[in-house]
mmCIF file of C-alpha atoms in Angstrom:
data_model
loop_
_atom_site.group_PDB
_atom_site.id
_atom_site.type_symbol
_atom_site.label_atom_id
_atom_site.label_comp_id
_atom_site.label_asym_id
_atom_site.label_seq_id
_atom_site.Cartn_x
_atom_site.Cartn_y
_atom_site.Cartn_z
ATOM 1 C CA UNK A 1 47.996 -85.593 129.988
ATOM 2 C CA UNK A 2 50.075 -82.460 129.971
ATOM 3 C CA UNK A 3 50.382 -82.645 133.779
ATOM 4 C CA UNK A 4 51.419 -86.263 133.504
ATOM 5 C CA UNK A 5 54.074 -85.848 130.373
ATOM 6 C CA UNK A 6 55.527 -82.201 132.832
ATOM 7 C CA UNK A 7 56.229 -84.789 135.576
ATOM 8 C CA UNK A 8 58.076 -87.458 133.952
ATOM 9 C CA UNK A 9 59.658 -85.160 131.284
ATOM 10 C CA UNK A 10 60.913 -82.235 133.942
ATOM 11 C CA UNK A 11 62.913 -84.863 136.806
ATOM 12 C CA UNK A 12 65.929 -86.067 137.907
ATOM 13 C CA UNK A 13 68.689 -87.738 136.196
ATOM 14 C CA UNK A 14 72.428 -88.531 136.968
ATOM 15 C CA UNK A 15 75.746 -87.030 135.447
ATOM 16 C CA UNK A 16 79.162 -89.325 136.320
ATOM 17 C CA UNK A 17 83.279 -88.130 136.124
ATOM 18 C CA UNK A 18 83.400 -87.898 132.627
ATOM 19 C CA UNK A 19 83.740 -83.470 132.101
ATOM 20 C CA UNK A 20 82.739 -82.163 128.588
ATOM 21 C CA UNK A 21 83.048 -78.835 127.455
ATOM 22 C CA UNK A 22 81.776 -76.900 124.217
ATOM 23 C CA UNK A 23 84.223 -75.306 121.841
ATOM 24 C CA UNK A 24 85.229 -72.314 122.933
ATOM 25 C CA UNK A 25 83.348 -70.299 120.862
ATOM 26 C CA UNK A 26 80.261 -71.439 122.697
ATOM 27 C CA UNK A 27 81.786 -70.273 126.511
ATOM 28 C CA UNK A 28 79.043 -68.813 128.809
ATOM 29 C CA UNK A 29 78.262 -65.006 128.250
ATOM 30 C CA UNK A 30 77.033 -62.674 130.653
ATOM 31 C CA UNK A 31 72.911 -62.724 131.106
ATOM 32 C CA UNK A 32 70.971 -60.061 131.660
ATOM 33 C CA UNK A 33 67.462 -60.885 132.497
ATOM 34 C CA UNK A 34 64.270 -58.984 130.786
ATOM 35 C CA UNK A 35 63.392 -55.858 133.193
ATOM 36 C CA UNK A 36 59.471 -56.538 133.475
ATOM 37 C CA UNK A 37 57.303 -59.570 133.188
ATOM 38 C CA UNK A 38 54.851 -59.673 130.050
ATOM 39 C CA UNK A 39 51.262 -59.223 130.953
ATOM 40 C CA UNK A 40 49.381 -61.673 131.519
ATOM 41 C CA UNK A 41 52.493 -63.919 132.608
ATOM 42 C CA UNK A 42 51.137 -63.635 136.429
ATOM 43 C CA UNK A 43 53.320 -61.742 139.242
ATOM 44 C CA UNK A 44 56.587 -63.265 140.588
ATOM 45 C CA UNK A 45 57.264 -62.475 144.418
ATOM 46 C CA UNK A 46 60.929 -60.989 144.472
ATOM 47 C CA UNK A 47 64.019 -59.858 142.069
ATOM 48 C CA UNK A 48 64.935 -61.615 138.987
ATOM 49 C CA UNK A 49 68.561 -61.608 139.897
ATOM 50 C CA UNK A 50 71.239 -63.684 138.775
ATOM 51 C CA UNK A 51 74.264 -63.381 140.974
ATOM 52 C CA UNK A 52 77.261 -65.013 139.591
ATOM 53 C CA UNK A 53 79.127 -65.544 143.051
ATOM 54 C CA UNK A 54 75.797 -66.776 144.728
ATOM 55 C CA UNK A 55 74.167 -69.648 143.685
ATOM 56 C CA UNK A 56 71.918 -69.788 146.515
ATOM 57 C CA UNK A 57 70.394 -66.135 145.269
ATOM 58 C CA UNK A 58 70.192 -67.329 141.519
ATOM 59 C CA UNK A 59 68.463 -70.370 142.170
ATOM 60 C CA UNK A 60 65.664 -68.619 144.477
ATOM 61 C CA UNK A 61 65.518 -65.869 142.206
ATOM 62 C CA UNK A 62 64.651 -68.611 139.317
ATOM 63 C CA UNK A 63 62.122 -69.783 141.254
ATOM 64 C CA UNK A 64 60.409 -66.817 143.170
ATOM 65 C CA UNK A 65 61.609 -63.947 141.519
ATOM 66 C CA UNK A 66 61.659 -64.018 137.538
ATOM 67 C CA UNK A 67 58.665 -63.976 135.968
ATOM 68 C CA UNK A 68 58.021 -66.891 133.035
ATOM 69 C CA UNK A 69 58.939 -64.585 130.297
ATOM 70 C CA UNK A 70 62.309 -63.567 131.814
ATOM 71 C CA UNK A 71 63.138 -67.239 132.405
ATOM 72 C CA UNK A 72 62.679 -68.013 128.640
ATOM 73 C CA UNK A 73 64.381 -64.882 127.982
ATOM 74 C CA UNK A 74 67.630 -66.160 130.357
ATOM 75 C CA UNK A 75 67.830 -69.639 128.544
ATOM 76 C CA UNK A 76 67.920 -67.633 125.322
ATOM 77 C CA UNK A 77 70.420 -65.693 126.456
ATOM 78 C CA UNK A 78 73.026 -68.416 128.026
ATOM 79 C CA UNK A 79 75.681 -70.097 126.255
ATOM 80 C CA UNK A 80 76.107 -73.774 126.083
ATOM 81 C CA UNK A 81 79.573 -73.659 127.934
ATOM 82 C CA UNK A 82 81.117 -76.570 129.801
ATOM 83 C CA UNK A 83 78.149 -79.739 130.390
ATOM 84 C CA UNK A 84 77.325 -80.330 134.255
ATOM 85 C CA UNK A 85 78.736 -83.196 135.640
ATOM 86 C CA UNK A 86 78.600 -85.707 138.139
ATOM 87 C CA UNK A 87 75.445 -85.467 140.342
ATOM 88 C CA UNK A 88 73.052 -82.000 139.973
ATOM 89 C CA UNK A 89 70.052 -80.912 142.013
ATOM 90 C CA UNK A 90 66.970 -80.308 139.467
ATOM 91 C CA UNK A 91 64.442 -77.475 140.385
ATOM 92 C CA UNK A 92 61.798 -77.043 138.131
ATOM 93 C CA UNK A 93 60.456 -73.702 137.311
ATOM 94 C CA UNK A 94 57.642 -72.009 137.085
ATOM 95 C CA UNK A 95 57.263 -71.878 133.395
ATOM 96 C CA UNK A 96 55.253 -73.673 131.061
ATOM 97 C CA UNK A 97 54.096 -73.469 127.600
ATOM 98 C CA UNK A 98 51.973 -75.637 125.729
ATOM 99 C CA UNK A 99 52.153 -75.255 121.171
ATOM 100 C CA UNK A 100 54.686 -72.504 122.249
ATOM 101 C CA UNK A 101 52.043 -70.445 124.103
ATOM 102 C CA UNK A 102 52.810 -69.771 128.057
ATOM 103 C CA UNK A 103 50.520 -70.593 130.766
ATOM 104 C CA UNK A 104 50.352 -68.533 133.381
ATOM 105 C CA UNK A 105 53.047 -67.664 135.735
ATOM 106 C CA UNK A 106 50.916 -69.020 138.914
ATOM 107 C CA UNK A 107 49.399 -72.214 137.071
ATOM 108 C CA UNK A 108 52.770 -72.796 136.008
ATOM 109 C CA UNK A 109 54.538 -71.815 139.669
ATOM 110 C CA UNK A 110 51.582 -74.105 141.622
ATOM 111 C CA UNK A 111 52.476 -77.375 138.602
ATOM 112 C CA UNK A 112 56.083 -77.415 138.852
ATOM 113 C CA UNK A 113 55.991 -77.161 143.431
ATOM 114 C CA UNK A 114 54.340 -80.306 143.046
ATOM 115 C CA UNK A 115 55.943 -81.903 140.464
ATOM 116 C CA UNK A 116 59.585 -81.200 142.433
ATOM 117 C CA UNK A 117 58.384 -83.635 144.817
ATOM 118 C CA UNK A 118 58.981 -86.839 142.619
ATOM 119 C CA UNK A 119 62.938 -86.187 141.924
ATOM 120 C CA UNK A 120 65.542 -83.965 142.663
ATOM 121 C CA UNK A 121 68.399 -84.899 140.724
ATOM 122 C CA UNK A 122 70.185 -85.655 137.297
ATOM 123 C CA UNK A 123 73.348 -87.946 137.384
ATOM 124 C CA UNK A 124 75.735 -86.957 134.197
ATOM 125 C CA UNK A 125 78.093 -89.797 133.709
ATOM 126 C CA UNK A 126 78.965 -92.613 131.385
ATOM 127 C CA UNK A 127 76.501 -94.581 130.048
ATOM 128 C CA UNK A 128 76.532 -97.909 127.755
ATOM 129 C CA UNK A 129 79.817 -98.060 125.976
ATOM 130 C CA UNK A 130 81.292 -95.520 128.301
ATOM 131 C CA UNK A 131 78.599 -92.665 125.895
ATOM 132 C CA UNK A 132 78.007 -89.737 127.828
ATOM 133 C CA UNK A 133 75.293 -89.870 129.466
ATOM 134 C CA UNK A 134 72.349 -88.567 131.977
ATOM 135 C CA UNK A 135 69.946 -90.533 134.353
ATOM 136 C CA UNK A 136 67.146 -88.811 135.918
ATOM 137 C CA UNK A 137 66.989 -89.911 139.177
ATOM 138 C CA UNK A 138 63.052 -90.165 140.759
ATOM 139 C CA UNK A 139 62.275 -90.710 144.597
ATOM 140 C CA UNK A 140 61.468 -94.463 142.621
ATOM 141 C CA UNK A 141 64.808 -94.759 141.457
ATOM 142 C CA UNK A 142 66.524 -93.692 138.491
ATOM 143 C CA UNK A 143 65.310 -93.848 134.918
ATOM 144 C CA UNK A 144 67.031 -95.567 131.690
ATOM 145 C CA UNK A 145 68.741 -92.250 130.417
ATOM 146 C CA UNK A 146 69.617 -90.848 127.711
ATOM 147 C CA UNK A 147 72.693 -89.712 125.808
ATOM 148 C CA UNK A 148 74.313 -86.320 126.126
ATOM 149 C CA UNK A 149 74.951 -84.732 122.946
ATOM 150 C CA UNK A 150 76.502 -81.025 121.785
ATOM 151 C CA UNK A 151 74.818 -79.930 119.187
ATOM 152 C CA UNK A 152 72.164 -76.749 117.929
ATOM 153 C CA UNK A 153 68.721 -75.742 119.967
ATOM 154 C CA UNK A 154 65.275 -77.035 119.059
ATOM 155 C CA UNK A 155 64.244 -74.187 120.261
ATOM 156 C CA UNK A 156 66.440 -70.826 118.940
ATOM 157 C CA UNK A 157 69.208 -73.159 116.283
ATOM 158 C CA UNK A 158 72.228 -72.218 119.011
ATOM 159 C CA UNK A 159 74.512 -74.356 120.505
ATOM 160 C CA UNK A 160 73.185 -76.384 123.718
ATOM 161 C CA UNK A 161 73.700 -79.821 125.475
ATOM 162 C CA UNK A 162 71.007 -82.020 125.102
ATOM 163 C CA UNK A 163 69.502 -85.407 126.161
ATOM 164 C CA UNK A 164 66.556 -87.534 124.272
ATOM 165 C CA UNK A 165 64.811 -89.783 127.443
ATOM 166 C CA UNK A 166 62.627 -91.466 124.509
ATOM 167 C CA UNK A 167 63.970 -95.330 126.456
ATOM 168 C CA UNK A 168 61.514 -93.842 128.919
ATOM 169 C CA UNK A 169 58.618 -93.696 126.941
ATOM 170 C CA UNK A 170 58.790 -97.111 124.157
ATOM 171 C CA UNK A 171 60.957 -94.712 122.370
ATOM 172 C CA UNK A 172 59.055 -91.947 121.570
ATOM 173 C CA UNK A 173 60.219 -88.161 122.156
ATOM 174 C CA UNK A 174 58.036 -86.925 124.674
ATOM 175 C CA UNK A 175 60.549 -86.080 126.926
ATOM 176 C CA UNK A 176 63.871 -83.469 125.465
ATOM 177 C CA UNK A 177 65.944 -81.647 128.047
ATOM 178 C CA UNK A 178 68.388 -78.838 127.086
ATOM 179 C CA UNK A 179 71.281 -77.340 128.647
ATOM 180 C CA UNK A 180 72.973 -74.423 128.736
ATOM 181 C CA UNK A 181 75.346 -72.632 131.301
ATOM 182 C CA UNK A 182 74.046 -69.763 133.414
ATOM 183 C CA UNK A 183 76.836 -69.185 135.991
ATOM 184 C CA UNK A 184 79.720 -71.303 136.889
ATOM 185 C CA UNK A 185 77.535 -73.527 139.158
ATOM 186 C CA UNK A 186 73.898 -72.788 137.589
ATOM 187 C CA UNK A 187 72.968 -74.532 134.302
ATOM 188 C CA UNK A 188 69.289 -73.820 132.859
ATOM 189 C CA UNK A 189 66.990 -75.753 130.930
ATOM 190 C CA UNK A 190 64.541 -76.471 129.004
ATOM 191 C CA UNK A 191 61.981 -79.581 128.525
ATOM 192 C CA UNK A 192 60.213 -79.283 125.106
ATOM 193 C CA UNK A 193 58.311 -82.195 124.940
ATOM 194 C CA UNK A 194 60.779 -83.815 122.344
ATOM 195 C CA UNK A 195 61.191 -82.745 118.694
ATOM 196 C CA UNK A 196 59.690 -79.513 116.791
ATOM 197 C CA UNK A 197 56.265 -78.945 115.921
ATOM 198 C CA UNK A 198 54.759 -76.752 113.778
ATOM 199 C CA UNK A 199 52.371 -75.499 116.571
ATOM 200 C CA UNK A 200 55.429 -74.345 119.007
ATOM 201 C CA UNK A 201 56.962 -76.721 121.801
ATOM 202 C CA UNK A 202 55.108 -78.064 124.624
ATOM 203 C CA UNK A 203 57.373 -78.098 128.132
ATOM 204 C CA UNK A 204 59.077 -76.307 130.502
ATOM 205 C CA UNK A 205 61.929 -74.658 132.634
ATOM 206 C CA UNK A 206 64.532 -76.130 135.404
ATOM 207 C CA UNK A 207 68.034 -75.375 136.565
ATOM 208 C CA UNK A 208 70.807 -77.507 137.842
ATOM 209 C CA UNK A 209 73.397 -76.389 140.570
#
């Protein structure tokens, strides 16, 4: 069940024309990730670095060379800054916590490879009503949405975009993705599962570029 609720909650969706940025008091800061991986988390294969005038280097970092810890670390760290628009490659990453406990960083690496394979973008754009909004788009085609909203973190109470995909699911929040602004073209996210709980969230990592 937790395999099957990553993969539909983690994929794809669709961002139009319509640009929205936070106030400016929420602007992207400078990140700085975590120096060393927690134990336990598993081994990464490379650098965690995140090069602000090479997206190409941040995103493989993300993916090879932070561990899970520093990846939670960096989302914490970002600032909501200006949404993502129009159409944005999705990579999940390998992190993964269930009740707000991470999996290891090699269960988690091997579960998001193959979950990438069923979608590989969002589409941010207007939605019913001209509401902004974001599709996640599957190799099936692309899902019913969900509106994008500015408002505080389920997971630390600081500013962050965010989208409910509950039309997916008969309306219930299994699937939550937040947004915040990395670098100028790098966005990173979260998946929580939809909502608090008591026991800690349930979801995982991604970025956009």
């Amino acid at each position: 069940m937790l395999i099957s609720v990553a993969a539909t909650a983690l994929l794809g969706a669709t961002v139009g024309a319509t640009v929205l940025s936070a106030p400016a008091s929420a602007s992207p800061a400078p990140v700085s990730p975590t120096p060393t991986a927690s134990p336990g988390l598993g081994a990464p294969t490379g650098a965690c670095v995140i090069d602000a005038d090479n997206t190409e280097v941040t995103v493989q970092s993300l993916r090879h060379g932070c561990s899970s810890e520093q990846i939670m670390d960096l989302y914490l760290q970002a600032s909501a800054g200006q949404a993502p628009a129009g159409t944005k490659t999705i990579v999940l990453l390998p992190v993964f916590e269930v009740r707000g406990k991470p999996i290891s960083y090699g269960t988690a690496k091997a579960l998001t490879t193959t979950q990438n394979l069923l979608g590989d973008s969002l589409t941010f754009t207007a939605g019913p009503n001209n509401t902004p909004w974001v599709y996640k788009d599957y190799i099936w085609g692309r899902d019913a949405g969900g509106e994008l909203v500015f408002g505080d973190s389920r997971i630390d109470g600081r500013p962050a975009w965010s989208a409910d995909f509950s039309r997916d699911f008969g309306g219930r929040p299994i699937s939550l993705h937040e947004y915040r602004k990395l670098t100028d073209d790098v966005w990173i996210g979260r998946d929580i599962g939809g909502g608090q709980s008591t026991n800690g969230h349930t979801g995982g990592a991604f970025a956009l570029y």
